[in-house]
PDB file of C-alpha atoms in Angstrom:
ATOM      1  CA  UNK A   1    -121.194 -42.845  79.375  1.00  0.00           C
ATOM      2  CA  UNK A   2    -118.420 -45.413  79.679  1.00  0.00           C
ATOM      3  CA  UNK A   3    -115.831 -45.941  76.971  1.00  0.00           C
ATOM      4  CA  UNK A   4    -117.503 -49.239  76.110  1.00  0.00           C
ATOM      5  CA  UNK A   5    -120.897 -47.550  75.750  1.00  0.00           C
ATOM      6  CA  UNK A   6    -119.370 -44.885  73.523  1.00  0.00           C
ATOM      7  CA  UNK A   7    -117.788 -47.543  71.273  1.00  0.00           C
ATOM      8  CA  UNK A   8    -121.046 -49.505  71.132  1.00  0.00           C
ATOM      9  CA  UNK A   9    -122.994 -46.350  70.236  1.00  0.00           C
ATOM     10  CA  UNK A  10    -120.419 -45.467  67.543  1.00  0.00           C
ATOM     11  CA  UNK A  11    -120.750 -48.971  66.087  1.00  0.00           C
ATOM     12  CA  UNK A  12    -124.545 -48.621  66.110  1.00  0.00           C
ATOM     13  CA  UNK A  13    -124.308 -45.226  64.401  1.00  0.00           C
ATOM     14  CA  UNK A  14    -121.959 -46.716  61.810  1.00  0.00           C
ATOM     15  CA  UNK A  15    -124.544 -49.417  61.050  1.00  0.00           C
ATOM     16  CA  UNK A  16    -127.103 -46.663  60.397  1.00  0.00           C
ATOM     17  CA  UNK A  17    -124.641 -44.923  58.074  1.00  0.00           C
ATOM     18  CA  UNK A  18    -123.865 -48.167  56.219  1.00  0.00           C
ATOM     19  CA  UNK A  19    -127.571 -48.846  55.723  1.00  0.00           C
ATOM     20  CA  UNK A  20    -128.086 -45.276  54.520  1.00  0.00           C
ATOM     21  CA  UNK A  21    -125.318 -45.691  51.938  1.00  0.00           C
ATOM     22  CA  UNK A  22    -126.973 -48.914  50.742  1.00  0.00           C
ATOM     23  CA  UNK A  23    -130.283 -47.112  50.324  1.00  0.00           C
ATOM     24  CA  UNK A  24    -128.613 -44.189  48.566  1.00  0.00           C
ATOM     25  CA  UNK A  25    -126.930 -46.635  46.184  1.00  0.00           C
ATOM     26  CA  UNK A  26    -130.089 -48.574  45.367  1.00  0.00           C
ATOM     27  CA  UNK A  27    -132.899 -46.026  45.669  1.00  0.00           C
ATOM     28  CA  UNK A  28    -131.235 -42.613  45.506  1.00  0.00           C
ATOM     29  CA  UNK A  29    -131.549 -39.839  48.039  1.00  0.00           C
ATOM     30  CA  UNK A  30    -135.354 -39.803  47.651  1.00  0.00           C
ATOM     31  CA  UNK A  31    -135.478 -43.309  49.125  1.00  0.00           C
ATOM     32  CA  UNK A  32    -133.552 -42.323  52.223  1.00  0.00           C
ATOM     33  CA  UNK A  33    -136.322 -42.241  54.819  1.00  0.00           C
ATOM     34  CA  UNK A  34    -136.656 -43.489  58.382  1.00  0.00           C
ATOM     35  CA  UNK A  35    -139.014 -46.433  57.771  1.00  0.00           C
ATOM     36  CA  UNK A  36    -136.921 -48.064  55.001  1.00  0.00           C
ATOM     37  CA  UNK A  37    -133.779 -47.437  57.032  1.00  0.00           C
ATOM     38  CA  UNK A  38    -135.250 -49.181  60.088  1.00  0.00           C
ATOM     39  CA  UNK A  39    -136.563 -52.018  57.917  1.00  0.00           C
ATOM     40  CA  UNK A  40    -133.145 -52.550  56.340  1.00  0.00           C
ATOM     41  CA  UNK A  41    -131.585 -52.857  59.795  1.00  0.00           C
ATOM     42  CA  UNK A  42    -134.476 -54.864  61.221  1.00  0.00           C
ATOM     43  CA  UNK A  43    -135.032 -52.427  64.090  1.00  0.00           C
ATOM     44  CA  UNK A  44    -137.708 -50.052  65.351  1.00  0.00           C
ATOM     45  CA  UNK A  45    -137.663 -46.279  65.229  1.00  0.00           C
ATOM     46  CA  UNK A  46    -136.853 -46.346  68.945  1.00  0.00           C
ATOM     47  CA  UNK A  47    -133.432 -47.700  68.048  1.00  0.00           C
ATOM     48  CA  UNK A  48    -132.973 -44.792  65.667  1.00  0.00           C
ATOM     49  CA  UNK A  49    -133.804 -42.258  68.371  1.00  0.00           C
ATOM     50  CA  UNK A  50    -131.362 -43.976  70.704  1.00  0.00           C
ATOM     51  CA  UNK A  51    -128.590 -42.955  68.289  1.00  0.00           C
ATOM     52  CA  UNK A  52    -129.899 -39.665  66.850  1.00  0.00           C
ATOM     53  CA  UNK A  53    -132.005 -36.793  68.184  1.00  0.00           C
ATOM     54  CA  UNK A  54    -134.029 -36.432  64.988  1.00  0.00           C
ATOM     55  CA  UNK A  55    -133.814 -36.878  61.212  1.00  0.00           C
ATOM     56  CA  UNK A  56    -131.772 -33.693  60.747  1.00  0.00           C
ATOM     57  CA  UNK A  57    -129.269 -34.907  63.341  1.00  0.00           C
ATOM     58  CA  UNK A  58    -129.023 -38.169  61.404  1.00  0.00           C
ATOM     59  CA  UNK A  59    -128.482 -36.578  57.988  1.00  0.00           C
ATOM     60  CA  UNK A  60    -125.988 -34.077  59.407  1.00  0.00           C
ATOM     61  CA  UNK A  61    -124.116 -36.937  61.106  1.00  0.00           C
ATOM     62  CA  UNK A  62    -124.275 -39.105  57.978  1.00  0.00           C
ATOM     63  CA  UNK A  63    -122.746 -36.364  55.837  1.00  0.00           C
ATOM     64  CA  UNK A  64    -120.141 -35.426  58.450  1.00  0.00           C
ATOM     65  CA  UNK A  65    -119.155 -39.096  58.687  1.00  0.00           C
ATOM     66  CA  UNK A  66    -118.927 -39.329  54.890  1.00  0.00           C
ATOM     67  CA  UNK A  67    -116.685 -36.258  54.761  1.00  0.00           C
ATOM     68  CA  UNK A  68    -114.495 -37.579  57.566  1.00  0.00           C
ATOM     69  CA  UNK A  69    -114.244 -41.234  56.478  1.00  0.00           C
ATOM     70  CA  UNK A  70    -114.111 -40.831  52.706  1.00  0.00           C
ATOM     71  CA  UNK A  71    -112.023 -37.674  52.427  1.00  0.00           C
ATOM     72  CA  UNK A  72    -110.296 -36.335  55.530  1.00  0.00           C
ATOM     73  CA  UNK A  73    -109.216 -39.654  57.027  1.00  0.00           C
ATOM     74  CA  UNK A  74    -108.126 -40.972  53.634  1.00  0.00           C
ATOM     75  CA  UNK A  75    -105.987 -37.856  53.064  1.00  0.00           C
ATOM     76  CA  UNK A  76    -104.442 -38.204  56.532  1.00  0.00           C
ATOM     77  CA  UNK A  77    -103.539 -41.839  55.881  1.00  0.00           C
ATOM     78  CA  UNK A  78    -102.076 -41.017  52.464  1.00  0.00           C
ATOM     79  CA  UNK A  79     -99.935 -38.216  53.910  1.00  0.00           C
ATOM     80  CA  UNK A  80     -98.188 -40.714  56.173  1.00  0.00           C
ATOM     81  CA  UNK A  81     -96.309 -42.145  53.189  1.00  0.00           C
ATOM     82  CA  UNK A  82     -93.442 -39.888  52.071  1.00  0.00           C
ATOM     83  CA  UNK A  83     -93.485 -41.361  48.537  1.00  0.00           C
ATOM     84  CA  UNK A  84     -95.928 -39.302  46.414  1.00  0.00           C
ATOM     85  CA  UNK A  85     -96.444 -42.173  43.939  1.00  0.00           C
ATOM     86  CA  UNK A  86     -97.476 -44.484  46.773  1.00  0.00           C
ATOM     87  CA  UNK A  87     -99.776 -41.761  48.121  1.00  0.00           C
ATOM     88  CA  UNK A  88    -101.469 -41.475  44.737  1.00  0.00           C
ATOM     89  CA  UNK A  89    -101.740 -45.257  44.463  1.00  0.00           C
ATOM     90  CA  UNK A  90    -103.393 -45.372  47.888  1.00  0.00           C
ATOM     91  CA  UNK A  91    -105.802 -42.592  46.953  1.00  0.00           C
ATOM     92  CA  UNK A  92    -106.652 -44.349  43.683  1.00  0.00           C
ATOM     93  CA  UNK A  93    -107.250 -47.740  45.293  1.00  0.00           C
ATOM     94  CA  UNK A  94    -109.557 -46.156  47.862  1.00  0.00           C
ATOM     95  CA  UNK A  95    -111.456 -44.119  45.283  1.00  0.00           C
ATOM     96  CA  UNK A  96    -111.988 -47.259  43.200  1.00  0.00           C
ATOM     97  CA  UNK A  97    -113.436 -48.996  46.285  1.00  0.00           C
ATOM     98  CA  UNK A  98    -115.990 -46.244  47.038  1.00  0.00           C
ATOM     99  CA  UNK A  99    -119.710 -46.998  46.808  1.00  0.00           C
ATOM    100  CA  UNK A 100    -120.030 -44.983  43.608  1.00  0.00           C
ATOM    101  CA  UNK A 101    -123.793 -45.209  43.306  1.00  0.00           C
ATOM    102  CA  UNK A 102    -124.151 -43.785  46.829  1.00  0.00           C
ATOM    103  CA  UNK A 103    -121.623 -41.069  45.947  1.00  0.00           C
ATOM    104  CA  UNK A 104    -123.663 -40.199  42.844  1.00  0.00           C
ATOM    105  CA  UNK A 105    -126.878 -40.079  44.897  1.00  0.00           C
ATOM    106  CA  UNK A 106    -125.268 -37.683  47.365  1.00  0.00           C
ATOM    107  CA  UNK A 107    -124.170 -35.526  44.429  1.00  0.00           C
ATOM    108  CA  UNK A 108    -127.780 -35.417  43.152  1.00  0.00           C
ATOM    109  CA  UNK A 109    -128.997 -34.638  46.685  1.00  0.00           C
ATOM    110  CA  UNK A 110    -126.434 -31.817  46.856  1.00  0.00           C
ATOM    111  CA  UNK A 111    -128.101 -30.251  43.827  1.00  0.00           C
ATOM    112  CA  UNK A 112    -131.366 -29.746  45.715  1.00  0.00           C
ATOM    113  CA  UNK A 113    -130.159 -29.148  49.290  1.00  0.00           C
ATOM    114  CA  UNK A 114    -127.733 -26.308  50.024  1.00  0.00           C
ATOM    115  CA  UNK A 115    -126.484 -27.908  53.244  1.00  0.00           C
ATOM    116  CA  UNK A 116    -125.651 -31.137  51.426  1.00  0.00           C
ATOM    117  CA  UNK A 117    -124.136 -29.081  48.622  1.00  0.00           C
ATOM    118  CA  UNK A 118    -121.783 -27.394  51.086  1.00  0.00           C
ATOM    119  CA  UNK A 119    -120.572 -30.788  52.340  1.00  0.00           C
ATOM    120  CA  UNK A 120    -120.234 -32.052  48.764  1.00  0.00           C
ATOM    121  CA  UNK A 121    -118.011 -29.085  47.930  1.00  0.00           C
ATOM    122  CA  UNK A 122    -115.862 -29.805  51.007  1.00  0.00           C
ATOM    123  CA  UNK A 123    -115.517 -33.417  49.867  1.00  0.00           C
ATOM    124  CA  UNK A 124    -114.501 -32.356  46.354  1.00  0.00           C
ATOM    125  CA  UNK A 125    -112.094 -29.732  47.699  1.00  0.00           C
ATOM    126  CA  UNK A 126    -110.555 -32.205  50.153  1.00  0.00           C
ATOM    127  CA  UNK A 127    -110.086 -34.889  47.528  1.00  0.00           C
ATOM    128  CA  UNK A 128    -108.616 -32.368  45.114  1.00  0.00           C
ATOM    129  CA  UNK A 129    -106.235 -31.066  47.803  1.00  0.00           C
ATOM    130  CA  UNK A 130    -105.068 -34.572  48.763  1.00  0.00           C
ATOM    131  CA  UNK A 131    -104.268 -35.401  45.146  1.00  0.00           C
ATOM    132  CA  UNK A 132    -102.736 -31.976  44.478  1.00  0.00           C
ATOM    133  CA  UNK A 133    -100.340 -32.296  47.400  1.00  0.00           C
ATOM    134  CA  UNK A 134     -98.901 -35.568  46.084  1.00  0.00           C
ATOM    135  CA  UNK A 135     -98.926 -34.362  42.485  1.00  0.00           C
ATOM    136  CA  UNK A 136     -97.026 -31.163  43.278  1.00  0.00           C
ATOM    137  CA  UNK A 137     -94.240 -33.265  44.769  1.00  0.00           C
ATOM    138  CA  UNK A 138     -93.976 -35.121  41.454  1.00  0.00           C
ATOM    139  CA  UNK A 139     -94.657 -32.634  38.667  1.00  0.00           C
ATOM    140  CA  UNK A 140     -94.507 -29.232  40.354  1.00  0.00           C
ATOM    141  CA  UNK A 141     -97.090 -26.518  40.922  1.00  0.00           C
ATOM    142  CA  UNK A 142     -97.673 -25.727  37.237  1.00  0.00           C
ATOM    143  CA  UNK A 143     -98.797 -29.190  36.104  1.00  0.00           C
ATOM    144  CA  UNK A 144    -100.250 -30.562  39.342  1.00  0.00           C
ATOM    145  CA  UNK A 145    -103.604 -28.689  39.242  1.00  0.00           C
ATOM    146  CA  UNK A 146    -104.398 -30.038  35.784  1.00  0.00           C
ATOM    147  CA  UNK A 147    -103.627 -33.600  36.819  1.00  0.00           C
ATOM    148  CA  UNK A 148    -105.676 -33.166  40.022  1.00  0.00           C
ATOM    149  CA  UNK A 149    -108.704 -31.940  38.052  1.00  0.00           C
ATOM    150  CA  UNK A 150    -108.235 -34.806  35.588  1.00  0.00           C
ATOM    151  CA  UNK A 151    -108.312 -37.344  38.416  1.00  0.00           C
ATOM    152  CA  UNK A 152    -111.250 -35.786  40.249  1.00  0.00           C
ATOM    153  CA  UNK A 153    -113.224 -35.397  37.019  1.00  0.00           C
ATOM    154  CA  UNK A 154    -112.586 -39.027  36.137  1.00  0.00           C
ATOM    155  CA  UNK A 155    -113.798 -40.191  39.558  1.00  0.00           C
ATOM    156  CA  UNK A 156    -116.902 -37.961  39.518  1.00  0.00           C
ATOM    157  CA  UNK A 157    -117.741 -38.983  35.960  1.00  0.00           C
ATOM    158  CA  UNK A 158    -117.415 -42.636  36.897  1.00  0.00           C
ATOM    159  CA  UNK A 159    -119.876 -42.124  39.771  1.00  0.00           C
ATOM    160  CA  UNK A 160    -122.518 -41.259  37.198  1.00  0.00           C
ATOM    161  CA  UNK A 161    -121.647 -44.243  34.986  1.00  0.00           C
ATOM    162  CA  UNK A 162    -120.905 -46.825  37.674  1.00  0.00           C
ATOM    163  CA  UNK A 163    -124.081 -48.846  37.259  1.00  0.00           C
ATOM    164  CA  UNK A 164    -123.033 -49.685  33.682  1.00  0.00           C
ATOM    165  CA  UNK A 165    -119.277 -50.211  34.173  1.00  0.00           C
ATOM    166  CA  UNK A 166    -117.243 -52.293  36.624  1.00  0.00           C
ATOM    167  CA  UNK A 167    -114.788 -50.560  38.984  1.00  0.00           C
ATOM    168  CA  UNK A 168    -111.906 -52.074  37.017  1.00  0.00           C
ATOM    169  CA  UNK A 169    -112.644 -49.477  34.324  1.00  0.00           C
ATOM    170  CA  UNK A 170    -112.124 -46.679  36.830  1.00  0.00           C
ATOM    171  CA  UNK A 171    -108.944 -48.389  38.039  1.00  0.00           C
ATOM    172  CA  UNK A 172    -107.743 -48.547  34.427  1.00  0.00           C
ATOM    173  CA  UNK A 173    -108.576 -44.873  33.744  1.00  0.00           C
ATOM    174  CA  UNK A 174    -106.860 -43.628  36.893  1.00  0.00           C
ATOM    175  CA  UNK A 175    -103.918 -45.908  36.115  1.00  0.00           C
ATOM    176  CA  UNK A 176    -103.478 -44.125  32.767  1.00  0.00           C
ATOM    177  CA  UNK A 177    -103.545 -40.822  34.621  1.00  0.00           C
ATOM    178  CA  UNK A 178    -100.822 -42.054  36.963  1.00  0.00           C
ATOM    179  CA  UNK A 179     -98.716 -43.185  33.978  1.00  0.00           C
ATOM    180  CA  UNK A 180     -98.979 -39.678  32.517  1.00  0.00           C
ATOM    181  CA  UNK A 181     -98.006 -38.167  35.863  1.00  0.00           C
ATOM    182  CA  UNK A 182     -94.942 -40.417  36.072  1.00  0.00           C
ATOM    183  CA  UNK A 183     -93.956 -39.525  32.498  1.00  0.00           C
ATOM    184  CA  UNK A 184     -94.315 -35.801  33.245  1.00  0.00           C
ATOM    185  CA  UNK A 185     -92.233 -36.207  36.404  1.00  0.00           C
ATOM    186  CA  UNK A 186     -89.339 -37.611  34.335  1.00  0.00           C
ATOM    187  CA  UNK A 187     -89.220 -34.609  31.999  1.00  0.00           C
TER     188      UNK A 187
END
């Protein structure tokens, strides 16, 4: 496969993942099926099998992509800034921009599928670790875990409430957390 073909296939796979996140956000994990996915993209199942071997390959790839794009890559980008406040601000702005209804649907799915649950735990652990690393640089190892749990709990709680509240509320809540972190860092 040429480099161009690889890029084109990656872009096609990304379109499948985007459509899956839209379905998760609107219909929950129970609505994530091949026919609605193909309909949303306006393609046949043949197109699906051009990108994935089978449904399990698709769901495994979807979850691996979610872990990579929404946790690991975000943490890597944040680590590039030496200023821990700026790292936290970057993490917060990205968390606020997540598709929270899709995130909540994946969390529900994780409750009934052990494989999904294992990925969900990796996501939570990765997000916690990314926040903890920046927080330890500001408030030390004694206070940082509490602030990291506070932030993660706020984000997870918002996922479950996101259909009734705009993302500005999450931004506000995480902003108050950051203010408390900055105050603790000055002590």
